[in-house]
Coordinates of N, CA and C in Angstrom, one line a residue:
Chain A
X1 N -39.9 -46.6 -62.3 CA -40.2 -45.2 -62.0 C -39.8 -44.8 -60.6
X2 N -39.4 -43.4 -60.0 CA -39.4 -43.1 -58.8 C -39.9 -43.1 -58.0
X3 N -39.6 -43.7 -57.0 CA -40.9 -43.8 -56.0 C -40.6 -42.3 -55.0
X4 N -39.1 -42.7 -54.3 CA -39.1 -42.0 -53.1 C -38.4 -41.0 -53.8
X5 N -38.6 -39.4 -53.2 CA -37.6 -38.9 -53.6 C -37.9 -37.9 -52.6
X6 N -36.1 -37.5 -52.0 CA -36.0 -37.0 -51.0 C -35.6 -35.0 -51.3
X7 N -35.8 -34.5 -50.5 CA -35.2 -33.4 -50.1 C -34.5 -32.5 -49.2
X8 N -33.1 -31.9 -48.6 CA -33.0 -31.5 -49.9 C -32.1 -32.4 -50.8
X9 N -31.6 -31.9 -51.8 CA -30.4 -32.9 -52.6 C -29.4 -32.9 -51.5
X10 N -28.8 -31.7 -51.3 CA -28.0 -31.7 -50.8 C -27.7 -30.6 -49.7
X11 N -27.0 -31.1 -47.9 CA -27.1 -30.6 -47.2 C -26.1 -30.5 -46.2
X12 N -25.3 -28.9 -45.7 CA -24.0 -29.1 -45.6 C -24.3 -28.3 -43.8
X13 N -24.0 -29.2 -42.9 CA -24.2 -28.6 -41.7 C -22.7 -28.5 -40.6
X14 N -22.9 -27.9 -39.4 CA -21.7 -27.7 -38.7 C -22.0 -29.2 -37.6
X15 N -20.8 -29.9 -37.3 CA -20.7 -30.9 -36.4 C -22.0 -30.5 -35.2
X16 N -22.4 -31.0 -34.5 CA -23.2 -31.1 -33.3 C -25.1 -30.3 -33.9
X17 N -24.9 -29.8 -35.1 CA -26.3 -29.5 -35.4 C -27.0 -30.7 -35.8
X18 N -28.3 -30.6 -35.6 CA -29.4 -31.6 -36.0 C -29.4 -31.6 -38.0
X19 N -29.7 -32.9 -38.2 CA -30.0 -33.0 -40.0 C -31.2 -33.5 -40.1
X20 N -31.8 -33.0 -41.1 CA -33.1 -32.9 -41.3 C -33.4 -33.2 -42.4
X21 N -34.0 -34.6 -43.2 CA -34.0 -35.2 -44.6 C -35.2 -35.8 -44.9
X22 N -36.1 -35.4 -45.9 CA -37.4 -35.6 -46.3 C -37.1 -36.4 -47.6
X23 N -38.6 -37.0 -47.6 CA -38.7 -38.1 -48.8 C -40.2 -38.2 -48.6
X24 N -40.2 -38.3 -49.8 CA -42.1 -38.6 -50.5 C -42.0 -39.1 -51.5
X25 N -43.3 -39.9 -51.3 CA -43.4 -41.2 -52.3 C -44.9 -41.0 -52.8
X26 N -45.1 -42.1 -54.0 CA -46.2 -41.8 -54.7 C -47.2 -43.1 -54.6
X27 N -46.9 -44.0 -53.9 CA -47.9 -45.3 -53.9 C -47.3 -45.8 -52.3
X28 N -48.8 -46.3 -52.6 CA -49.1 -47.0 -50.6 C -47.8 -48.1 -50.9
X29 N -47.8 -48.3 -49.2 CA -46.2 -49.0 -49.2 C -46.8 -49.6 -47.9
X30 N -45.7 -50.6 -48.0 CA -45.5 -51.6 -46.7 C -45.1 -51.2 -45.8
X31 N -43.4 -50.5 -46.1 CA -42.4 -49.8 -45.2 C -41.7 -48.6 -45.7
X32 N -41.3 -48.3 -45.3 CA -40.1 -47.3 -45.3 C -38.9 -47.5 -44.6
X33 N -37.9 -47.7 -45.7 CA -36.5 -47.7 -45.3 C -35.6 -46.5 -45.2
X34 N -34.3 -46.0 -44.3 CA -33.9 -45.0 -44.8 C -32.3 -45.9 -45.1
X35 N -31.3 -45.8 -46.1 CA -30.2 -46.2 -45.9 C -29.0 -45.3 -46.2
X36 N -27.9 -45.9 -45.6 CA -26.4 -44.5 -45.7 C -25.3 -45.2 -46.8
X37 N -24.9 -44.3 -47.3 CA -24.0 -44.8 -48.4 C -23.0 -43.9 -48.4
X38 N -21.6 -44.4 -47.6 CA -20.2 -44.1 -47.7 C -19.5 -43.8 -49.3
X39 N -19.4 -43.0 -49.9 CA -18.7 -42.7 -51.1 C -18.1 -44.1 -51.7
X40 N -18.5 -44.3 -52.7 CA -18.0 -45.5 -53.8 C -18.0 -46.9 -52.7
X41 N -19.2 -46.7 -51.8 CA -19.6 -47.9 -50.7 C -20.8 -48.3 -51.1
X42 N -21.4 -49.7 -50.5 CA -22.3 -50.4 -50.4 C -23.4 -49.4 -49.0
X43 N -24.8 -49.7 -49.3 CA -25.8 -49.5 -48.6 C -25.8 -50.1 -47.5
X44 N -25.9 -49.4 -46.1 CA -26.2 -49.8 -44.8 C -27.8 -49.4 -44.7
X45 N -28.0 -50.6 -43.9 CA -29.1 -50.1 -43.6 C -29.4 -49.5 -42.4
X46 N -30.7 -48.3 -42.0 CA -30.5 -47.3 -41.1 C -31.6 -48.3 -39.8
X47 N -32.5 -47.9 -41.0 CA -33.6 -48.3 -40.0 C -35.2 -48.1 -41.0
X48 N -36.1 -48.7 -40.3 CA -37.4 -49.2 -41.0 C -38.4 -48.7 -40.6
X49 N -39.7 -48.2 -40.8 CA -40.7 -47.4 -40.4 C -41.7 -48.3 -41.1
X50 N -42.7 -49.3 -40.6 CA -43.8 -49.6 -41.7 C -45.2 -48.9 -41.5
X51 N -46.0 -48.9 -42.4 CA -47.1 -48.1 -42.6 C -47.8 -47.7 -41.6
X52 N -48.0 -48.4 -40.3 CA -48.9 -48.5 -39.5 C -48.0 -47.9 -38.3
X53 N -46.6 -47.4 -38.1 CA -46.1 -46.5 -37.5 C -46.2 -45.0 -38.1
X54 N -45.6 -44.2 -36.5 CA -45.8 -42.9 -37.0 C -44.3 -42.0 -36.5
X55 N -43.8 -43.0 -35.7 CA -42.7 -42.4 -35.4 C -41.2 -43.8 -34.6
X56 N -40.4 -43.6 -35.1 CA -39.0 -44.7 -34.7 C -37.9 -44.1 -34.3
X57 N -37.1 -44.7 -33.1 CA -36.6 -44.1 -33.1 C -35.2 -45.1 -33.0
X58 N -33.7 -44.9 -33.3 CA -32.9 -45.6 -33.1 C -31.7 -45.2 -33.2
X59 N -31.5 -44.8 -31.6 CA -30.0 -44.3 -31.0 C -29.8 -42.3 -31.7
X60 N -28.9 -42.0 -32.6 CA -29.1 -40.6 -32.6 C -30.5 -40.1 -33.7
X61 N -31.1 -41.3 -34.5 CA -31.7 -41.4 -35.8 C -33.5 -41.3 -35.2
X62 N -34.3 -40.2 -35.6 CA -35.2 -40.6 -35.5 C -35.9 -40.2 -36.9
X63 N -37.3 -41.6 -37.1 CA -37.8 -41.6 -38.5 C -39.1 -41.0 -38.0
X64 N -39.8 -40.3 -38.9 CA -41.2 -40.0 -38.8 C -42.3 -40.8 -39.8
X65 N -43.2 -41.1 -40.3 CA -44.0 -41.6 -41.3 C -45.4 -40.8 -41.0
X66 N -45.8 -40.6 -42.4 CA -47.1 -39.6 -42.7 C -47.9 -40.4 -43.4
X67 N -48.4 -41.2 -43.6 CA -48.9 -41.8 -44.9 C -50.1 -40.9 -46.1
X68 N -50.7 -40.3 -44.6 CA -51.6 -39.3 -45.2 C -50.8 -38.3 -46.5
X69 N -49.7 -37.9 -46.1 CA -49.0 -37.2 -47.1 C -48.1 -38.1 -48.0
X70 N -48.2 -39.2 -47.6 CA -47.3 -39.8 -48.2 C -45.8 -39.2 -48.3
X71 N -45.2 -39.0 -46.9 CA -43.8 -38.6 -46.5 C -43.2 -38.9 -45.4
X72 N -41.9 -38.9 -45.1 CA -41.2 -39.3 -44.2 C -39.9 -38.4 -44.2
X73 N -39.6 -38.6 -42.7 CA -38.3 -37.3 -42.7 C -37.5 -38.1 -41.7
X74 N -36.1 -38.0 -41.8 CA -35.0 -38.9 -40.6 C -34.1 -37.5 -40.1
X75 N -34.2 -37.9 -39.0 CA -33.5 -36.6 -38.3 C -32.5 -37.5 -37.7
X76 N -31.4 -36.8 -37.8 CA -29.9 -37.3 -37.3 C -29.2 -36.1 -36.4
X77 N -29.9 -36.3 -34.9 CA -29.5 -35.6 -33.6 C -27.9 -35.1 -33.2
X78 N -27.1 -34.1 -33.2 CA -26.0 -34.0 -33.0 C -24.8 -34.4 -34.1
X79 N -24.9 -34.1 -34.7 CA -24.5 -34.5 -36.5 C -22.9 -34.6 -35.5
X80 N -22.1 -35.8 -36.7 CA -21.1 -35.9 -36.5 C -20.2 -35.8 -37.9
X81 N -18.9 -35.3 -37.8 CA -18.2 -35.7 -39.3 C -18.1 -36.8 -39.6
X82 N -18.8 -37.9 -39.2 CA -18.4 -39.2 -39.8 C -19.7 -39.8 -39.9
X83 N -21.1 -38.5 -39.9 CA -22.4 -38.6 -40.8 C -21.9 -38.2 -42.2
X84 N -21.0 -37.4 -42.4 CA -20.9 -37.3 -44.2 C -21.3 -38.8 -44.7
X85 N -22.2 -38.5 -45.5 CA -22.2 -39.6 -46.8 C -23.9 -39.5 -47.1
X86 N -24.1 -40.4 -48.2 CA -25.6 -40.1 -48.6 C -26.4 -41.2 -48.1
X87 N -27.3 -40.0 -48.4 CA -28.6 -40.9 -47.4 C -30.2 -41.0 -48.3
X88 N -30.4 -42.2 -48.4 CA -31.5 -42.8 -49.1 C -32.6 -43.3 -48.8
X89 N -34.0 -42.7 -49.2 CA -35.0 -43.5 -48.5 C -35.5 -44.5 -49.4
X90 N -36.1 -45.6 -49.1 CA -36.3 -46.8 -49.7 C -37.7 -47.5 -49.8
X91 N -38.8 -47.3 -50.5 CA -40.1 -47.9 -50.5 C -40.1 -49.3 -50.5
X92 N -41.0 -49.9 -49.8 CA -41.6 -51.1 -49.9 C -43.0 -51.3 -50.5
X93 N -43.3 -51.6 -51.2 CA -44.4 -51.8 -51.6 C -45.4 -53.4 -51.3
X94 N -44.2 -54.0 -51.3 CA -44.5 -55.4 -51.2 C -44.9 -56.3 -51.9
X95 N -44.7 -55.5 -53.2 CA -44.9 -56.1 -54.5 C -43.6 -56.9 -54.5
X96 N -43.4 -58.0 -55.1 CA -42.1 -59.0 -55.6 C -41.1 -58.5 -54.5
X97 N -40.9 -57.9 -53.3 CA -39.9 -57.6 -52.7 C -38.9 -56.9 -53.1
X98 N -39.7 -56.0 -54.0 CA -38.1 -55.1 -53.9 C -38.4 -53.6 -53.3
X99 N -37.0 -53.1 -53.8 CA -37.2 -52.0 -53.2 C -37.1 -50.5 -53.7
X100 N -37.6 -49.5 -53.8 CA -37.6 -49.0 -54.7 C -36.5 -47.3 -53.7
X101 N -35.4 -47.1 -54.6 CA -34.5 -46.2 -53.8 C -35.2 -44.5 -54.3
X102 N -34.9 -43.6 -53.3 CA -34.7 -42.5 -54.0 C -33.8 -41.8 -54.6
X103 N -33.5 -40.8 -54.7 CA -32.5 -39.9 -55.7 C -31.1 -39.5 -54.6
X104 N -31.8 -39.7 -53.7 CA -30.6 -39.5 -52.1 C -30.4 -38.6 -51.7
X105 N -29.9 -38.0 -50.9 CA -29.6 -37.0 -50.1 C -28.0 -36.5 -49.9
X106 N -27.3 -36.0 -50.3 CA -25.7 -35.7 -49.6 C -25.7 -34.7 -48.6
X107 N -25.2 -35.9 -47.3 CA -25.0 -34.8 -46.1 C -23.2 -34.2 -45.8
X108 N -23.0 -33.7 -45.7 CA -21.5 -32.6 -45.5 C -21.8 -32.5 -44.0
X109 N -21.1 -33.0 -42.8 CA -21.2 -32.3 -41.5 C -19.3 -32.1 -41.6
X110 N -19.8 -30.5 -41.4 CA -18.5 -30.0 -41.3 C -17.8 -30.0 -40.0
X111 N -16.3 -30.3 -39.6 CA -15.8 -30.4 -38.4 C -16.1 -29.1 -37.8
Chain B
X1 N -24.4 -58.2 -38.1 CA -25.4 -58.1 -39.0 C -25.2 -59.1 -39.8
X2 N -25.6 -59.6 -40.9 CA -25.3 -60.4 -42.1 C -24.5 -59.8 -42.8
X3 N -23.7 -60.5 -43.8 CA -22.7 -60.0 -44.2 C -22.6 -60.5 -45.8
X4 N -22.7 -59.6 -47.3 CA -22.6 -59.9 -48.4 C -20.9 -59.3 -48.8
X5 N -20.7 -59.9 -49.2 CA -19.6 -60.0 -50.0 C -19.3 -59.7 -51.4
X6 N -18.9 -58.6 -51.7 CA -19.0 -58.5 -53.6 C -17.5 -58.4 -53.6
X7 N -17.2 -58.7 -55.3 CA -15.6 -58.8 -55.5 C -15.6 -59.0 -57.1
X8 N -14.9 -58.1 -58.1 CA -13.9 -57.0 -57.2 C -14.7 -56.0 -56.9
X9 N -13.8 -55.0 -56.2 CA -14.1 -53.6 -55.9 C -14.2 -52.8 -57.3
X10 N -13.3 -53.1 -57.6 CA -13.4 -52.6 -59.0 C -12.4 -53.3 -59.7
X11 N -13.0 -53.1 -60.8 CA -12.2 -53.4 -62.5 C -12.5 -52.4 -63.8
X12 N -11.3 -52.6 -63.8 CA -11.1 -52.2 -65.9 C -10.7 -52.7 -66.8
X13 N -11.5 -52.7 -68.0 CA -11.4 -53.6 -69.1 C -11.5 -52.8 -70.4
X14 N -11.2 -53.9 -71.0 CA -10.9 -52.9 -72.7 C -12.5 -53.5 -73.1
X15 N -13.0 -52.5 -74.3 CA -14.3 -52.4 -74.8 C -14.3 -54.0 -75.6
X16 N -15.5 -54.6 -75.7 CA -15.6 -55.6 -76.1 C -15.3 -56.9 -75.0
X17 N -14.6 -56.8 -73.9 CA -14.8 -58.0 -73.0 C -15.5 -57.9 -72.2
X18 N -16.2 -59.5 -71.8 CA -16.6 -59.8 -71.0 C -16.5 -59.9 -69.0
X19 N -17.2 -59.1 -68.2 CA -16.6 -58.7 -67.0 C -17.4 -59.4 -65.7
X20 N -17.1 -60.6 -64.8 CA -17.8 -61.1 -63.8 C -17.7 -60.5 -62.5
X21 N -19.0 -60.3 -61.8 CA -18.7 -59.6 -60.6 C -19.8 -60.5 -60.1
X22 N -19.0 -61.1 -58.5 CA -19.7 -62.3 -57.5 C -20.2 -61.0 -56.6
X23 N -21.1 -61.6 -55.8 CA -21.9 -61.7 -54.8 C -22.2 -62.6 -53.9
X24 N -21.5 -62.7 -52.7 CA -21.5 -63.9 -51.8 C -22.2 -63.7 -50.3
X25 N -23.2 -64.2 -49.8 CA -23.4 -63.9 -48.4 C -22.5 -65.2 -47.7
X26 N -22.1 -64.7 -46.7 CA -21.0 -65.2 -46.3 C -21.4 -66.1 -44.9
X27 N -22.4 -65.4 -44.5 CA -22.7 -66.0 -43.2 C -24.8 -66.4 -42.9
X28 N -25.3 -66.2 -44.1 CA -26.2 -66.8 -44.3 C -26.9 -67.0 -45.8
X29 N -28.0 -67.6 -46.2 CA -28.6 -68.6 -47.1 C -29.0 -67.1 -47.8
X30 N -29.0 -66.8 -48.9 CA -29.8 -65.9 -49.6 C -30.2 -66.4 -50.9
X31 N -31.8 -66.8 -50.9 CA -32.3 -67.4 -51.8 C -32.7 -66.5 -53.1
X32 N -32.5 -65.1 -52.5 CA -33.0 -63.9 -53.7 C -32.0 -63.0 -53.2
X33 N -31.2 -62.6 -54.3 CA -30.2 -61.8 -54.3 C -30.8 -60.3 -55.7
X34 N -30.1 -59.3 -55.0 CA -31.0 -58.1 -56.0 C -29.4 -57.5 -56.7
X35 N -29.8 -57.0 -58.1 CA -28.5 -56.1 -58.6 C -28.8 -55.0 -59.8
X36 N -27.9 -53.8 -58.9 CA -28.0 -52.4 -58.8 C -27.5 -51.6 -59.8
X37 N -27.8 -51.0 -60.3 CA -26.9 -50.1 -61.1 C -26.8 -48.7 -60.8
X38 N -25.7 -48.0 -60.7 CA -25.8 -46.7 -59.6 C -25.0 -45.7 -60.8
X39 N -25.1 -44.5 -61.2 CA -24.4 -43.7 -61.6 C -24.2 -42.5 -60.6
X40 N -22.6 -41.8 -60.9 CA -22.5 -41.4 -59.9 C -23.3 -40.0 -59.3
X41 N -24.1 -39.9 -57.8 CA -24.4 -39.2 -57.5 C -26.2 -39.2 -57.9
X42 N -26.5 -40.6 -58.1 CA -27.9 -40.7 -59.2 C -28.3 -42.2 -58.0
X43 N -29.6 -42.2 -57.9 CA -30.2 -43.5 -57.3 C -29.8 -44.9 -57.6
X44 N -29.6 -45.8 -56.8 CA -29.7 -47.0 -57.2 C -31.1 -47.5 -58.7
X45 N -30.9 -47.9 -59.1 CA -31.3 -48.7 -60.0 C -31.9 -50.1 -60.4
X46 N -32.8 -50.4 -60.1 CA -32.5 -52.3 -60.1 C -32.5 -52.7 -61.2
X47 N -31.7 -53.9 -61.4 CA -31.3 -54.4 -63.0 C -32.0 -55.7 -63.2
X48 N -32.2 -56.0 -62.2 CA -32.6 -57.7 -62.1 C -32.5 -58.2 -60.6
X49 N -33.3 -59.3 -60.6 CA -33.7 -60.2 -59.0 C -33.2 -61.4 -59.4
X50 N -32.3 -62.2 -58.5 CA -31.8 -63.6 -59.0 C -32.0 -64.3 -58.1
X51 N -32.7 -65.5 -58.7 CA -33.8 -65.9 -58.0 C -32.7 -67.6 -57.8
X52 N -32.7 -68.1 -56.9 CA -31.4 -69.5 -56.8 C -31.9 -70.2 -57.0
X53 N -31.5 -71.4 -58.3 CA -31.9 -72.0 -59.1 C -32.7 -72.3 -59.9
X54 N -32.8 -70.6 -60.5 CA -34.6 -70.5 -61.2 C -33.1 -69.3 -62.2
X55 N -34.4 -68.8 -63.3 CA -33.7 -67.9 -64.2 C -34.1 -66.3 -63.4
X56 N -33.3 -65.4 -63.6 CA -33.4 -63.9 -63.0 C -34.8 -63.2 -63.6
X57 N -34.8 -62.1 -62.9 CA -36.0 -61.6 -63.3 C -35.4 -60.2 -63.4
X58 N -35.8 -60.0 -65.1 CA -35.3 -58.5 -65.5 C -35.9 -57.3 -65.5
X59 N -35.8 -56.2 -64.7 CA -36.0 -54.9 -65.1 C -36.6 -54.7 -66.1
X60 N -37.6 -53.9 -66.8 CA -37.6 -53.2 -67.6 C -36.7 -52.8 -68.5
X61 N -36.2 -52.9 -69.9 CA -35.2 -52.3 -70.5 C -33.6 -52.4 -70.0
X62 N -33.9 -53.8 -69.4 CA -32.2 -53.9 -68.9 C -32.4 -55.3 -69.9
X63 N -30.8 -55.7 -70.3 CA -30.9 -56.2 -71.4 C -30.5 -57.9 -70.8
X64 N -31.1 -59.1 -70.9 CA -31.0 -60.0 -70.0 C -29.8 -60.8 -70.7
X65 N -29.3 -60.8 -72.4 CA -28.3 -60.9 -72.7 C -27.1 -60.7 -72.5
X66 N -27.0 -59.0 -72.2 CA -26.2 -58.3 -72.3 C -25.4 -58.5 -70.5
X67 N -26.6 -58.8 -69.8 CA -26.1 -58.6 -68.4 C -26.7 -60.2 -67.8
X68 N -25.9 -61.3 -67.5 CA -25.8 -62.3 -67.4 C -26.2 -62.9 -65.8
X69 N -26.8 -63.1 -65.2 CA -27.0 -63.7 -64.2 C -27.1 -64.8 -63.6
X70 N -26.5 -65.7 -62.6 CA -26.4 -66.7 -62.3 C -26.3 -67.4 -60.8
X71 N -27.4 -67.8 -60.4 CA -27.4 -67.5 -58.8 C -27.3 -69.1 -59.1
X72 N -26.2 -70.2 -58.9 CA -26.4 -71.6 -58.7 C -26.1 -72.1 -57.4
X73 N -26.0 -71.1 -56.4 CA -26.0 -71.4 -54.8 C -26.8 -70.4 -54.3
X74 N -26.9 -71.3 -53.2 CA -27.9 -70.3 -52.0 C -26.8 -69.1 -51.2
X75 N -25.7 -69.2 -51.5 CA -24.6 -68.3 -51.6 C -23.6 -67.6 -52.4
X76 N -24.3 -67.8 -54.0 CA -23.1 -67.0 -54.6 C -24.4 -66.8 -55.9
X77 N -24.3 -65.7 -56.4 CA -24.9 -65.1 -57.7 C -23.4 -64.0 -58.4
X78 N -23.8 -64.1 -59.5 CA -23.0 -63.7 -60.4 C -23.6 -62.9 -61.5
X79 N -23.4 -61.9 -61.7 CA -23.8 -60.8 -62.7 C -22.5 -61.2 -63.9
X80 N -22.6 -60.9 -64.8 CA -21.6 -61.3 -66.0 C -21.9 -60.1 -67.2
X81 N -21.0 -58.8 -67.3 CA -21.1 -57.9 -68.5 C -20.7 -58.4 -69.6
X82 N -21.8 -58.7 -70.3 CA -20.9 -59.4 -71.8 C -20.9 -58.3 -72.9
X83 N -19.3 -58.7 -73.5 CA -18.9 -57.5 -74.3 C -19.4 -55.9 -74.2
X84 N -18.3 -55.6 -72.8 CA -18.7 -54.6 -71.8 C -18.2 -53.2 -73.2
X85 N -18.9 -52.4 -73.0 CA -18.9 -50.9 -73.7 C -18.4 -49.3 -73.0
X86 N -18.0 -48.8 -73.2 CA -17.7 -47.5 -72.3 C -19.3 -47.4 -71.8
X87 N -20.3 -47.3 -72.1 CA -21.6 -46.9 -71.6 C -22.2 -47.7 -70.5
X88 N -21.2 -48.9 -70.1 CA -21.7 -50.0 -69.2 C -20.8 -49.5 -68.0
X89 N -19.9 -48.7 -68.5 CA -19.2 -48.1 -66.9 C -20.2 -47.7 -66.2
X90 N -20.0 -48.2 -64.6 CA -21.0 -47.8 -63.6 C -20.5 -48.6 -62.6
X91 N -21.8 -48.4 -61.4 CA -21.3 -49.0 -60.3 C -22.3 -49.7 -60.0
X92 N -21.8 -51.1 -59.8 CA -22.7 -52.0 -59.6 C -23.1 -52.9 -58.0
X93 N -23.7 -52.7 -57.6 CA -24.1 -53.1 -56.5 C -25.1 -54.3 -56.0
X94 N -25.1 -55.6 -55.7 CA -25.6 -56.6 -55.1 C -26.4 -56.2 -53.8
X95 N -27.0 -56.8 -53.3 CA -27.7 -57.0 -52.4 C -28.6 -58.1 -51.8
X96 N -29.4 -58.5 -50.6 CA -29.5 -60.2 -50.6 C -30.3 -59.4 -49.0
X97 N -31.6 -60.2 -49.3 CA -32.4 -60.5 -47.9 C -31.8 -61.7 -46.8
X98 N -31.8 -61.6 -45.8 CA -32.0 -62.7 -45.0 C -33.0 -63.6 -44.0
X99 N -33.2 -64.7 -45.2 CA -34.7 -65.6 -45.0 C -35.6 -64.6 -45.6
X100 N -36.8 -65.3 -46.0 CA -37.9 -65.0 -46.4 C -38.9 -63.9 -45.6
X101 N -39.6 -63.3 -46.0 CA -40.3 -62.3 -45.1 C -39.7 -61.2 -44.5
X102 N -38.3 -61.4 -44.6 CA -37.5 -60.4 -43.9 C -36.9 -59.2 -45.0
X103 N -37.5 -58.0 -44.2 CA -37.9 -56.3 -45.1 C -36.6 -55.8 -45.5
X104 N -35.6 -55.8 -44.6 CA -33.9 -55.3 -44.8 C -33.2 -55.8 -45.7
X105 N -32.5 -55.0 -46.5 CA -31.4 -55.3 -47.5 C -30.0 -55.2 -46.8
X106 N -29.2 -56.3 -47.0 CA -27.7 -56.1 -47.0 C -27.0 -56.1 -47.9
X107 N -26.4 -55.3 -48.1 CA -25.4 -55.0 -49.9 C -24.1 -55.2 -49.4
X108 N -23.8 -55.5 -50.5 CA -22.2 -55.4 -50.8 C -21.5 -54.3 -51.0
X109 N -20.3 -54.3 -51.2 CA -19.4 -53.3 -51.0 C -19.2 -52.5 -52.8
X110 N -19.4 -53.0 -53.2 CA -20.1 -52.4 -54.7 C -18.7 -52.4 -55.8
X111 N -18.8 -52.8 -56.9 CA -18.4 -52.9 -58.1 C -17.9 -51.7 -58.7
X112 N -16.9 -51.2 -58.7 CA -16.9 -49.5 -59.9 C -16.5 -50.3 -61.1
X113 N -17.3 -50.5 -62.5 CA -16.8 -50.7 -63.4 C -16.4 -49.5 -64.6
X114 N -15.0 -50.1 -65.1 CA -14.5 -48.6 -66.0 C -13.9 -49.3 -67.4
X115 N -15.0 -49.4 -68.2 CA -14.6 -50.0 -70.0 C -13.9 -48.8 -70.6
X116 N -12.9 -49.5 -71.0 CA -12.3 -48.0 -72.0 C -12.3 -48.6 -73.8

């Protein structure tokens, strides 16, 4: 079933603007992942938020975590064109170790 | 970072054959390797956890016949489409922890498979 699912689907901004990508989930979790996916590419991973944080930060990427609302948002500071690609948040539950993706995000930063 | 290795990038096959796609971590031990099924523009998927030297652990409604798994190293698992179908076209994706306890996934570069 879904866990994380982000909004919006899809989001088309100009080079140097801030990106702004939400995701909510529906069961308590361990962590929160967010990851990037290059067109007909494998998953990078961004960075990790676990339950007992409220805010991460890492280089232009910062993550938020709410648990109360059960949501999370990753802002990506000074968008570059070589942020195009999708972007996915990732529950941990910590059940069996896996991970459960959301529906993703497609970012467009236009030159 | 750690480094998985999948291969090929992609393949095409005629309906009814059978199609192997490896998963190799290259520069460390991955005792649980995970594999994806992505349609395009749609979430990852998990199909199954392959567990090294034990049998996989299947998804829900993924068919353990049909999609073959075989982790016989702490560095290579293998997914295997037997008697692949136009409806098995998709993109398949590996992935692999490093050591136990540890929360990050590293994936591979991903599979496009195309049965005609």
């Amino acid at each position: 079933s879904q866990q994380g699912e982000e909004d919006p689907q899809a989001l088309s901004i100009q080079e140097g603007e801030n990106a702004t990508m939400n995701c909510s989930y529906k069961t308590s979790i361990n962590n929160l992942q967010w990851y990037r996916q290059n067109s007909g590419r494998g998953l990078v991973h961004l960075i990790l938020i676990r339950s007992n944080e409220r805010e991460k930060h890492s280089g232009r990427l910062r993550v938020t975590l709410d648990t109360s609302k059960k949501s999370s948002s990753l802002l990506i500071t000074a968008s570059r064109a070589a942020d195009t690609a999708s972007y996915f948040c990732a529950t941990d539950t910590g059940a069996n170790s896996k991970l459960t993706f959301g529906k993703g995000i497609t970012l467009s930063v236009r030159p | 970072g750690a480094v998985v290795s999948q291969h090929p990038s992609r393949v095409i096959c005629k309906s009814g054959t059978s199609v192997k796609i490896e998963c190799r971590s290259l520069d460390f031990q991955a005792t649980t390797m995970f594999w994806y099924r992505q349609f395009p523009k749609q979430s990852l998927m998990l199909m199954a956890t392959s567990n090294e030297g034990s049998k996989a652990t299947y998804e829900q409604g993924v068919e353990k016949d049909k999609f073959l798994i075989n982790h016989a190293s702490l560095t290579l698992s293998t997914l295997t489409v037997t008697s692949a179908h136009p409806e098995d076209s998709s993109f398949y994706i590996c992935s692999a922890r490093v050591g136990s306890g540890k929360e990050k996934l590293f994936f591979g570069s991903g599979t496009q498979l195309s049965v005609l």
